[in-house]
Amino acid sequence: PSSPPQTPNGRSKYLIIPATMTNPQHENSASGDVPTTRIVLRSMRLSAAPYLPPPVLSAIHITDSYLHVNHASFSSTYCYSEPSASILSAIFSAYVVLRLIQGLQYWWSSTTKRSTAHLSGEDDAVLSGLSQKSNERTDNKSAQDDAVPLFDETVVFCGASGAGKTALLHCLCNEHDGDSCKPPMTTTSLVANVAYIATSDSADEDTKNKTAAVRLVDYPGHPSLSTKLTSLLLPHQTARVVFAIDATKPVTDGVAILYKFILTNNQVRSAWKASGKSLSILIVCTKEDDKKAKNHKRMKIQIRNELDRLRKVDFAMEDVTGNGSTPMSIAKGKTIDLDDLGPGMPELHFVETGLGNKGGNNGLKAVREFVRTGA
């Protein structure tokens, strides 16, 4: 073979690059030693390309070109010459890990036994102090000063976590009907909040201290405490129930508690049937001042549909295994009527509240009237 062209000084006209200065990417390709990760990333990119819209493909091309030209070392070392595929894979992996951690946290909180809701124990961490009988006085002067007001009835506020029970309780006790309410920031609690509301707004302070009030119990919505809610809903403990459902979110979680622990619970139904009374439940659609909120008519339809779905699941379980929970006494194929659930079933009433609304449109007046009189 002929020798390369020479310059007048005897040097070659072409630049000879040493092997150590070649691109590692080309070196690996030439030697056949291509990393497995690069092969996988390249296969992912080529497989997904036919299904991606042109703007996404253009963004991938621009990103890859920029990193190859301006950050060649970083692209070849850390991204295996597939920058876009590497970045997207890292983001997806981080998302999967995050969801896995959240799932483990939820599983741990749901299976860990934190407390109970039985009123028989004085050491109960959730409902501590609620075992005191109504109209009970103390002879100790110092204790009497700090004693709770006299109360004739107890109203339980319950619902899923984050439904707005504590905010509703705060506004009922501290705000007027015509004013917008600004409740404090709240978090998921494992302890019940207790408040007292006078049976009349017109009474002065001296009269209020002598008149029996209504005790309000805000039961925690934490999933680990739902199974103990029923012991608080018996007729000798509770006069009526305020059930809060977030109007900005799906009704699934709230309706599941309503169906499983109240409407179809054998202990609750048997106790109220034996008492000859009917449990009255006010379903409060909260956060109606939010733009994403659904009005109470739409919420009522969604609640009915979800109750129907749960009832069908119960019927199916009973037909297959014979161990389904007591279903609502409605013939198969018929839709639940929320205005009349049937004999021996609770009475449901609906109202919507928007604590940020002004001019008496926040719904607190209807809730306060139900709490005081049940009407």
mmCIF file of C-alpha atoms in Angstrom:
data_model
loop_
_atom_site.group_PDB
_atom_site.id
_atom_site.type_symbol
_atom_site.label_atom_id
_atom_site.label_comp_id
_atom_site.label_asym_id
_atom_site.label_seq_id
_atom_site.Cartn_x
_atom_site.Cartn_y
_atom_site.Cartn_z
ATOM 1 C CA PRO A 1 0.000 0.000 0.000
ATOM 2 C CA SER A 2 1.068 3.537 -0.692
ATOM 3 C CA SER A 3 2.239 5.759 2.130
ATOM 4 C CA PRO A 4 0.018 8.708 3.261
ATOM 5 C CA PRO A 5 0.623 12.078 1.530
ATOM 6 C CA GLN A 6 3.480 14.049 2.975
ATOM 7 C CA THR A 7 3.853 17.782 3.603
ATOM 8 C CA PRO A 8 7.050 19.650 2.523
ATOM 9 C CA ASN A 9 8.461 19.178 6.046
ATOM 10 C CA GLY A 10 7.939 15.424 5.803
ATOM 11 C CA ARG A 11 4.876 15.184 8.111
ATOM 12 C CA SER A 12 1.624 13.474 7.258
ATOM 13 C CA LYS A 13 -1.258 15.623 5.982
ATOM 14 C CA TYR A 14 -3.772 13.732 8.161
ATOM 15 C CA LEU A 15 -4.187 13.992 11.932
ATOM 16 C CA ILE A 16 -3.596 10.647 13.591
ATOM 17 C CA ILE A 17 -5.687 10.340 16.807
ATOM 18 C CA PRO A 18 -4.316 7.998 19.453
ATOM 19 C CA ALA A 19 -6.559 5.149 20.566
ATOM 20 C CA THR A 20 -6.821 6.587 24.087
ATOM 21 C CA MET A 21 -8.574 9.719 22.736
ATOM 22 C CA THR A 22 -11.383 7.928 20.951
ATOM 23 C CA ASN A 23 -14.977 8.182 22.213
ATOM 24 C CA PRO A 24 -15.701 5.401 24.674
ATOM 25 C CA GLN A 25 -19.074 4.950 23.023
ATOM 26 C CA HIS A 26 -17.502 4.161 19.654
ATOM 27 C CA GLU A 27 -14.806 2.111 21.302
ATOM 28 C CA ASN A 28 -17.366 -0.079 23.033
ATOM 29 C CA SER A 29 -19.385 -0.420 19.846
ATOM 30 C CA ALA A 30 -16.309 -1.374 17.877
ATOM 31 C CA SER A 31 -15.245 -3.971 20.362
ATOM 32 C CA GLY A 32 -18.777 -5.319 20.732
ATOM 33 C CA ASP A 33 -18.787 -4.615 24.485
ATOM 34 C CA VAL A 34 -22.053 -2.630 24.658
ATOM 35 C CA PRO A 35 -23.529 -2.216 28.183
ATOM 36 C CA THR A 36 -26.757 -4.116 28.791
ATOM 37 C CA THR A 37 -28.388 -1.013 30.258
ATOM 38 C CA ARG A 38 -27.774 0.896 27.048
ATOM 39 C CA ILE A 39 -29.323 -1.902 25.013
ATOM 40 C CA VAL A 40 -32.403 -1.918 27.258
ATOM 41 C CA LEU A 41 -32.820 1.856 27.125
ATOM 42 C CA ARG A 42 -32.401 1.932 23.382
ATOM 43 C CA SER A 43 -34.949 -0.856 22.957
ATOM 44 C CA MET A 44 -37.409 1.031 25.181
ATOM 45 C CA ARG A 45 -36.995 4.201 23.130
ATOM 46 C CA LEU A 46 -37.423 2.424 19.804
ATOM 47 C CA SER A 47 -40.433 0.459 21.049
ATOM 48 C CA ALA A 48 -42.216 3.520 22.389
ATOM 49 C CA ALA A 49 -41.420 5.831 19.473
ATOM 50 C CA PRO A 50 -44.277 4.674 17.163
ATOM 51 C CA TYR A 51 -46.845 5.449 19.887
ATOM 52 C CA LEU A 52 -45.573 8.895 20.866
ATOM 53 C CA PRO A 53 -46.947 12.116 19.346
ATOM 54 C CA PRO A 54 -44.608 14.196 17.163
ATOM 55 C CA PRO A 55 -44.066 16.956 19.775
ATOM 56 C CA VAL A 56 -42.826 14.385 22.287
ATOM 57 C CA LEU A 57 -40.529 12.788 19.712
ATOM 58 C CA SER A 58 -39.191 16.229 18.810
ATOM 59 C CA ALA A 59 -38.523 17.018 22.488
ATOM 60 C CA ILE A 60 -36.672 13.720 22.918
ATOM 61 C CA HIS A 61 -34.567 14.397 19.814
ATOM 62 C CA ILE A 62 -33.683 17.922 20.943
ATOM 63 C CA THR A 63 -32.781 16.725 24.457
ATOM 64 C CA ASP A 64 -30.618 13.879 23.192
ATOM 65 C CA SER A 65 -28.873 16.095 20.629
ATOM 66 C CA TYR A 66 -28.133 18.824 23.159
ATOM 67 C CA LEU A 67 -26.673 16.423 25.733
ATOM 68 C CA HIS A 68 -24.659 14.527 23.122
ATOM 69 C CA VAL A 69 -23.078 17.719 21.788
ATOM 70 C CA ASN A 70 -22.613 19.757 24.966
ATOM 71 C CA HIS A 71 -22.306 17.064 27.633
ATOM 72 C CA ALA A 72 -20.942 14.061 25.806
ATOM 73 C CA SER A 73 -19.036 12.709 28.802
ATOM 74 C CA PHE A 74 -22.075 12.907 31.099
ATOM 75 C CA SER A 75 -24.336 11.406 28.429
ATOM 76 C CA SER A 76 -22.100 8.428 27.763
ATOM 77 C CA THR A 77 -21.095 7.785 31.394
ATOM 78 C CA TYR A 78 -24.317 8.274 33.318
ATOM 79 C CA CYS A 79 -27.023 8.018 30.657
ATOM 80 C CA TYR A 80 -25.507 5.244 28.513
ATOM 81 C CA SER A 81 -25.880 7.491 25.439
ATOM 82 C CA GLU A 82 -29.684 7.480 25.896
ATOM 83 C CA PRO A 83 -30.320 10.655 27.929
ATOM 84 C CA SER A 84 -34.094 10.935 27.430
ATOM 85 C CA ALA A 85 -34.760 7.283 28.125
ATOM 86 C CA SER A 86 -32.549 7.400 31.215
ATOM 87 C CA ILE A 87 -34.247 10.517 32.627
ATOM 88 C CA LEU A 88 -37.773 9.170 32.038
ATOM 89 C CA SER A 89 -36.832 5.817 33.550
ATOM 90 C CA ALA A 90 -35.435 7.517 36.637
ATOM 91 C CA ILE A 91 -38.605 9.610 37.084
ATOM 92 C CA PHE A 92 -40.839 6.545 36.675
ATOM 93 C CA SER A 93 -38.746 4.541 39.136
ATOM 94 C CA ALA A 94 -38.936 7.355 41.693
ATOM 95 C CA TYR A 95 -42.728 7.491 41.294
ATOM 96 C CA VAL A 96 -43.047 3.737 41.808
ATOM 97 C CA VAL A 97 -40.915 3.890 44.947
ATOM 98 C CA LEU A 98 -42.956 6.821 46.300
ATOM 99 C CA ARG A 99 -46.249 4.992 45.753
ATOM 100 C CA LEU A 100 -44.817 1.890 47.363
ATOM 101 C CA ILE A 101 -43.777 3.849 50.461
ATOM 102 C CA GLN A 102 -47.218 5.471 50.669
ATOM 103 C CA GLY A 103 -48.881 2.079 50.379
ATOM 104 C CA LEU A 104 -46.732 0.657 53.158
ATOM 105 C CA GLN A 105 -47.511 3.650 55.378
ATOM 106 C CA TYR A 106 -51.256 3.231 54.806
ATOM 107 C CA TRP A 107 -51.044 -0.511 55.459
ATOM 108 C CA TRP A 108 -49.102 0.072 58.658
ATOM 109 C CA SER A 109 -51.517 2.711 59.956
ATOM 110 C CA SER A 110 -54.532 0.549 59.072
ATOM 111 C CA THR A 111 -53.271 -2.611 60.748
ATOM 112 C CA THR A 112 -51.687 -1.062 63.828
ATOM 113 C CA LYS A 113 -54.015 -1.090 66.799
ATOM 114 C CA ARG A 114 -53.885 2.385 68.274
ATOM 115 C CA SER A 115 -56.874 2.634 70.583
ATOM 116 C CA THR A 116 -60.484 1.665 71.125
ATOM 117 C CA ALA A 117 -63.742 3.527 71.287
ATOM 118 C CA HIS A 118 -65.395 1.590 74.122
ATOM 119 C CA LEU A 119 -66.864 3.866 76.728
ATOM 120 C CA SER A 120 -66.605 1.276 79.502
ATOM 121 C CA GLY A 121 -62.884 1.823 80.109
ATOM 122 C CA GLU A 122 -61.637 4.854 81.952
ATOM 123 C CA ASP A 123 -58.213 4.562 80.272
ATOM 124 C CA ASP A 124 -59.547 4.841 76.732
ATOM 125 C CA ALA A 125 -57.228 7.112 74.758
ATOM 126 C CA VAL A 126 -59.754 8.046 72.081
ATOM 127 C CA LEU A 127 -62.790 8.876 74.177
ATOM 128 C CA SER A 128 -61.171 9.613 77.520
ATOM 129 C CA GLY A 129 -63.547 11.353 79.857
ATOM 130 C CA LEU A 130 -66.698 10.629 77.852
ATOM 131 C CA SER A 131 -67.935 7.971 80.249
ATOM 132 C CA GLN A 132 -69.241 10.673 82.546
ATOM 133 C CA LYS A 133 -73.004 10.439 82.876
ATOM 134 C CA SER A 134 -75.169 13.366 81.865
ATOM 135 C CA ASN A 135 -76.218 15.846 84.549
ATOM 136 C CA GLU A 136 -73.527 14.500 86.898
ATOM 137 C CA ARG A 137 -72.321 17.018 89.462
ATOM 138 C CA THR A 138 -69.267 16.935 91.675
ATOM 139 C CA ASP A 139 -68.976 17.969 95.315
ATOM 140 C CA ASN A 140 -65.427 19.166 94.904
ATOM 141 C CA LYS A 141 -65.495 22.941 94.485
ATOM 142 C CA SER A 142 -62.275 23.160 92.492
ATOM 143 C CA ALA A 143 -63.344 20.287 90.285
ATOM 144 C CA GLN A 144 -66.797 21.776 89.844
ATOM 145 C CA ASP A 145 -65.300 24.948 88.420
ATOM 146 C CA ASP A 146 -63.664 22.934 85.672
ATOM 147 C CA ALA A 147 -66.509 20.422 85.293
ATOM 148 C CA VAL A 148 -68.229 20.009 81.972
ATOM 149 C CA PRO A 149 -71.641 21.637 81.474
ATOM 150 C CA LEU A 150 -74.805 19.693 82.171
ATOM 151 C CA PHE A 151 -75.979 17.914 79.044
ATOM 152 C CA ASP A 152 -79.045 15.875 78.206
ATOM 153 C CA GLU A 153 -78.076 14.514 74.795
ATOM 154 C CA THR A 154 -74.987 13.568 72.811
ATOM 155 C CA VAL A 155 -74.579 14.140 69.078
ATOM 156 C CA VAL A 156 -71.771 12.281 67.303
ATOM 157 C CA PHE A 157 -69.905 13.837 64.379
ATOM 158 C CA CYS A 158 -68.358 11.123 62.221
ATOM 159 C CA GLY A 159 -67.172 10.487 58.675
ATOM 160 C CA ALA A 160 -64.035 9.740 56.718
ATOM 161 C CA SER A 161 -60.747 11.414 57.539
ATOM 162 C CA GLY A 162 -60.503 14.916 56.091
ATOM 163 C CA ALA A 163 -64.264 15.335 55.611
ATOM 164 C CA GLY A 164 -64.367 18.544 57.677
ATOM 165 C CA LYS A 165 -65.845 17.283 60.960
ATOM 166 C CA THR A 166 -63.539 19.274 63.240
ATOM 167 C CA ALA A 167 -63.946 22.471 61.218
ATOM 168 C CA LEU A 168 -67.724 22.080 61.339
ATOM 169 C CA LEU A 169 -67.607 21.519 65.090
ATOM 170 C CA HIS A 170 -65.442 24.613 65.586
ATOM 171 C CA CYS A 171 -67.766 26.839 63.564
ATOM 172 C CA LEU A 172 -70.896 25.570 65.294
ATOM 173 C CA CYS A 173 -69.475 26.537 68.667
ATOM 174 C CA ASN A 174 -67.713 29.793 67.789
ATOM 175 C CA GLU A 175 -69.389 31.497 64.844
ATOM 176 C CA HIS A 176 -72.739 33.074 64.059
ATOM 177 C CA ASP A 177 -74.947 31.772 61.269
ATOM 178 C CA GLY A 178 -74.565 34.852 59.088
ATOM 179 C CA ASP A 179 -70.800 35.064 59.231
ATOM 180 C CA SER A 180 -68.212 33.195 57.240
ATOM 181 C CA CYS A 181 -66.194 30.879 59.408
ATOM 182 C CA LYS A 182 -62.431 30.499 59.416
ATOM 183 C CA PRO A 183 -61.719 27.209 61.192
ATOM 184 C CA PRO A 184 -58.209 26.447 62.414
ATOM 185 C CA MET A 185 -55.881 24.150 60.520
ATOM 186 C CA THR A 186 -56.556 20.530 61.446
ATOM 187 C CA THR A 187 -54.819 17.184 60.975
ATOM 188 C CA THR A 188 -55.884 13.562 61.208
ATOM 189 C CA SER A 189 -56.439 12.865 64.900
ATOM 190 C CA LEU A 190 -56.590 9.734 67.029
ATOM 191 C CA VAL A 191 -58.456 11.422 69.880
ATOM 192 C CA ALA A 192 -62.061 12.604 69.923
ATOM 193 C CA ASN A 193 -62.823 16.298 70.261
ATOM 194 C CA VAL A 194 -65.619 17.220 72.654
ATOM 195 C CA ALA A 195 -67.649 20.429 72.718
ATOM 196 C CA TYR A 196 -70.908 21.657 74.208
ATOM 197 C CA ILE A 197 -73.538 23.838 72.642
ATOM 198 C CA ALA A 198 -76.395 25.585 74.419
ATOM 199 C CA THR A 199 -79.918 24.570 73.524
ATOM 200 C CA SER A 200 -80.826 28.212 72.888
ATOM 201 C CA ASP A 201 -79.056 31.299 71.588
ATOM 202 C CA SER A 202 -81.211 33.701 73.573
ATOM 203 C CA ALA A 203 -80.139 32.556 77.034
ATOM 204 C CA ASP A 204 -77.704 34.705 78.990
ATOM 205 C CA GLU A 205 -74.580 33.267 80.631
ATOM 206 C CA ASP A 206 -76.262 32.558 83.991
ATOM 207 C CA THR A 207 -79.156 30.791 82.305
ATOM 208 C CA LYS A 208 -76.820 28.779 80.064
ATOM 209 C CA ASN A 209 -74.920 27.482 83.087
ATOM 210 C CA LYS A 210 -78.163 26.188 84.607
ATOM 211 C CA THR A 211 -79.670 24.838 81.380
ATOM 212 C CA ALA A 212 -78.724 21.441 79.983
ATOM 213 C CA ALA A 213 -76.649 21.630 76.834
ATOM 214 C CA VAL A 214 -75.960 19.202 74.003
ATOM 215 C CA ARG A 215 -72.634 17.399 73.985
ATOM 216 C CA LEU A 216 -70.888 17.161 70.605
ATOM 217 C CA VAL A 217 -68.374 14.359 70.036
ATOM 218 C CA ASP A 218 -66.110 14.636 66.988
ATOM 219 C CA TYR A 219 -65.065 11.013 66.421
ATOM 220 C CA PRO A 220 -61.724 10.551 64.584
ATOM 221 C CA GLY A 221 -61.902 9.446 60.978
ATOM 222 C CA HIS A 222 -58.666 7.438 61.122
ATOM 223 C CA PRO A 223 -59.196 4.036 59.399
ATOM 224 C CA SER A 224 -57.841 2.077 62.377
ATOM 225 C CA LEU A 225 -60.626 3.464 64.603
ATOM 226 C CA SER A 226 -63.639 2.901 62.352
ATOM 227 C CA THR A 227 -64.423 -0.549 63.720
ATOM 228 C CA LYS A 228 -64.984 0.880 67.221
ATOM 229 C CA LEU A 229 -67.352 3.622 66.113
ATOM 230 C CA THR A 230 -70.424 1.433 66.594
ATOM 231 C CA SER A 231 -70.087 1.345 70.399
ATOM 232 C CA LEU A 232 -70.633 5.107 70.434
ATOM 233 C CA LEU A 233 -73.750 4.992 68.233
ATOM 234 C CA LEU A 234 -75.967 2.982 70.593
ATOM 235 C CA PRO A 235 -79.190 4.673 71.792
ATOM 236 C CA HIS A 236 -78.050 4.983 75.420
ATOM 237 C CA GLN A 237 -74.973 6.905 74.240
ATOM 238 C CA THR A 238 -76.129 8.959 71.256
ATOM 239 C CA ALA A 239 -79.281 10.864 70.364
ATOM 240 C CA ARG A 240 -78.445 11.494 66.698
ATOM 241 C CA VAL A 241 -75.560 11.566 64.252
ATOM 242 C CA VAL A 242 -74.012 14.189 61.986
ATOM 243 C CA PHE A 243 -72.180 12.440 59.147
ATOM 244 C CA ALA A 244 -69.775 14.619 57.127
ATOM 245 C CA ILE A 245 -68.853 13.870 53.507
ATOM 246 C CA ASP A 246 -66.382 15.962 51.504
ATOM 247 C CA ALA A 247 -68.208 17.351 48.451
ATOM 248 C CA THR A 248 -64.934 17.917 46.591
ATOM 249 C CA LYS A 249 -63.865 14.251 46.629
ATOM 250 C CA PRO A 250 -65.348 10.866 45.677
ATOM 251 C CA VAL A 251 -67.880 9.556 48.188
ATOM 252 C CA THR A 252 -66.444 6.023 48.319
ATOM 253 C CA ASP A 253 -64.619 6.205 51.676
ATOM 254 C CA GLY A 254 -67.379 8.052 53.493
ATOM 255 C CA VAL A 255 -70.207 5.862 52.193
ATOM 256 C CA ALA A 256 -68.245 2.718 53.113
ATOM 257 C CA ILE A 257 -68.210 3.849 56.768
ATOM 258 C CA LEU A 258 -71.884 4.830 56.624
ATOM 259 C CA TYR A 259 -72.917 1.491 55.138
ATOM 260 C CA LYS A 260 -70.711 -0.902 57.091
ATOM 261 C CA PHE A 261 -70.651 0.627 60.559
ATOM 262 C CA ILE A 262 -74.068 2.298 60.759
ATOM 263 C CA LEU A 263 -76.723 1.224 58.251
ATOM 264 C CA THR A 264 -76.002 -2.520 58.201
ATOM 265 C CA ASN A 265 -74.277 -3.009 61.544
ATOM 266 C CA ASN A 266 -76.143 -5.657 63.565
ATOM 267 C CA GLN A 267 -75.243 -4.148 66.929
ATOM 268 C CA VAL A 268 -76.473 -0.668 66.015
ATOM 269 C CA ARG A 269 -79.646 -1.856 64.296
ATOM 270 C CA SER A 270 -80.601 -4.265 67.086
ATOM 271 C CA ALA A 271 -80.030 -1.690 69.823
ATOM 272 C CA TRP A 272 -82.129 0.983 68.159
ATOM 273 C CA LYS A 273 -84.879 -1.502 67.321
ATOM 274 C CA ALA A 274 -85.028 -2.655 70.942
ATOM 275 C CA SER A 275 -85.249 0.949 72.126
ATOM 276 C CA GLY A 276 -88.273 1.591 69.930
ATOM 277 C CA LYS A 277 -86.611 4.669 68.492
ATOM 278 C CA SER A 278 -85.185 5.540 65.102
ATOM 279 C CA LEU A 279 -81.656 6.840 64.608
ATOM 280 C CA SER A 280 -81.639 10.184 62.833
ATOM 281 C CA ILE A 281 -78.620 10.998 60.652
ATOM 282 C CA LEU A 282 -77.838 14.358 59.085
ATOM 283 C CA ILE A 283 -75.529 13.916 56.105
ATOM 284 C CA VAL A 284 -73.580 17.155 55.711
ATOM 285 C CA CYS A 285 -71.970 17.769 52.324
ATOM 286 C CA THR A 286 -69.041 19.931 53.378
ATOM 287 C CA LYS A 287 -66.757 22.381 51.546
ATOM 288 C CA GLU A 288 -69.518 23.625 49.237
ATOM 289 C CA ASP A 289 -67.697 26.968 49.013
ATOM 290 C CA ASP A 290 -65.005 25.215 46.953
ATOM 291 C CA LYS A 291 -65.286 25.569 43.174
ATOM 292 C CA LYS A 292 -64.774 21.820 42.739
ATOM 293 C CA ALA A 293 -67.604 20.904 45.121
ATOM 294 C CA LYS A 294 -70.710 19.037 43.991
ATOM 295 C CA ASN A 295 -74.103 20.262 45.197
ATOM 296 C CA HIS A 296 -76.065 18.132 47.654
ATOM 297 C CA LYS A 297 -78.435 16.821 44.938
ATOM 298 C CA ARG A 298 -75.556 15.372 42.931
ATOM 299 C CA MET A 299 -73.953 14.124 46.134
ATOM 300 C CA LYS A 300 -77.211 12.407 47.052
ATOM 301 C CA ILE A 301 -77.238 10.567 43.724
ATOM 302 C CA GLN A 302 -73.622 9.454 44.137
ATOM 303 C CA ILE A 303 -74.273 8.306 47.716
ATOM 304 C CA ARG A 304 -77.288 6.302 46.586
ATOM 305 C CA ASN A 305 -75.326 4.682 43.751
ATOM 306 C CA GLU A 306 -72.459 3.752 46.072
ATOM 307 C CA LEU A 307 -74.862 2.284 48.642
ATOM 308 C CA ASP A 308 -76.487 0.275 45.861
ATOM 309 C CA ARG A 309 -73.098 -1.053 44.794
ATOM 310 C CA LEU A 310 -72.167 -2.096 48.335
ATOM 311 C CA ARG A 311 -75.579 -3.711 48.830
ATOM 312 C CA LYS A 312 -75.145 -5.774 45.652
ATOM 313 C CA VAL A 313 -71.733 -6.923 46.871
ATOM 314 C CA ASP A 314 -73.338 -8.028 50.149
ATOM 315 C CA PHE A 315 -76.075 -9.909 48.325
ATOM 316 C CA ALA A 316 -73.473 -11.632 46.143
ATOM 317 C CA MET A 317 -71.380 -12.609 49.159
ATOM 318 C CA GLU A 318 -74.443 -13.943 50.944
ATOM 319 C CA ASP A 319 -75.490 -16.002 47.915
ATOM 320 C CA VAL A 320 -72.020 -17.490 47.431
ATOM 321 C CA THR A 321 -70.763 -18.023 50.970
ATOM 322 C CA GLY A 322 -73.747 -17.330 53.207
ATOM 323 C CA ASN A 323 -71.526 -15.055 55.301
ATOM 324 C CA GLY A 324 -72.373 -11.635 53.908
ATOM 325 C CA SER A 325 -73.172 -8.827 56.334
ATOM 326 C CA THR A 326 -76.806 -7.992 56.945
ATOM 327 C CA PRO A 327 -77.924 -6.282 53.720
ATOM 328 C CA MET A 328 -80.408 -3.454 53.619
ATOM 329 C CA SER A 329 -83.936 -4.830 53.454
ATOM 330 C CA ILE A 330 -84.609 -3.923 49.847
ATOM 331 C CA ALA A 331 -85.701 -6.324 47.156
ATOM 332 C CA LYS A 332 -83.122 -7.275 44.592
ATOM 333 C CA GLY A 333 -83.191 -5.192 41.456
ATOM 334 C CA LYS A 334 -84.644 -2.120 43.175
ATOM 335 C CA THR A 335 -82.788 1.091 43.888
ATOM 336 C CA ILE A 336 -82.296 2.397 47.409
ATOM 337 C CA ASP A 337 -84.607 5.240 48.362
ATOM 338 C CA LEU A 338 -82.624 7.530 50.658
ATOM 339 C CA ASP A 339 -85.790 9.275 51.793
ATOM 340 C CA ASP A 340 -87.214 5.975 53.072
ATOM 341 C CA LEU A 341 -84.731 3.195 53.790
ATOM 342 C CA GLY A 342 -87.411 0.940 55.208
ATOM 343 C CA PRO A 343 -88.632 -0.188 58.641
ATOM 344 C CA GLY A 344 -86.036 -0.271 61.388
ATOM 345 C CA MET A 345 -83.572 1.776 59.342
ATOM 346 C CA PRO A 346 -82.161 5.222 60.217
ATOM 347 C CA GLU A 347 -83.692 8.396 58.849
ATOM 348 C CA LEU A 348 -81.390 10.329 56.521
ATOM 349 C CA HIS A 349 -81.451 14.107 56.090
ATOM 350 C CA PHE A 350 -79.221 16.107 53.775
ATOM 351 C CA VAL A 351 -77.726 19.580 53.982
ATOM 352 C CA GLU A 352 -74.736 21.328 52.436
ATOM 353 C CA THR A 353 -72.283 23.635 54.187
ATOM 354 C CA GLY A 354 -69.727 26.084 52.874
ATOM 355 C CA LEU A 355 -67.931 27.659 55.798
ATOM 356 C CA GLY A 356 -66.458 30.377 53.600
ATOM 357 C CA ASN A 357 -69.852 31.618 52.399
ATOM 358 C CA LYS A 358 -71.323 34.765 53.927
ATOM 359 C CA GLY A 359 -74.820 36.082 54.466
ATOM 360 C CA GLY A 360 -76.304 33.022 56.137
ATOM 361 C CA ASN A 361 -75.602 30.759 53.158
ATOM 362 C CA ASN A 362 -72.995 28.592 54.887
ATOM 363 C CA GLY A 363 -75.523 25.995 56.087
ATOM 364 C CA LEU A 364 -74.581 26.222 59.767
ATOM 365 C CA LYS A 365 -78.081 27.236 60.806
ATOM 366 C CA ALA A 366 -79.604 23.954 59.587
ATOM 367 C CA VAL A 367 -76.835 21.903 61.223
ATOM 368 C CA ARG A 368 -77.189 23.775 64.531
ATOM 369 C CA GLU A 369 -80.949 23.240 64.516
ATOM 370 C CA PHE A 370 -80.508 19.515 63.917
ATOM 371 C CA VAL A 371 -77.945 19.276 66.697
ATOM 372 C CA ARG A 372 -80.234 20.974 69.186
ATOM 373 C CA THR A 373 -83.623 19.522 68.272
ATOM 374 C CA GLY A 374 -83.113 16.784 65.696
ATOM 375 C CA ALA A 375 -85.323 18.634 63.227
#
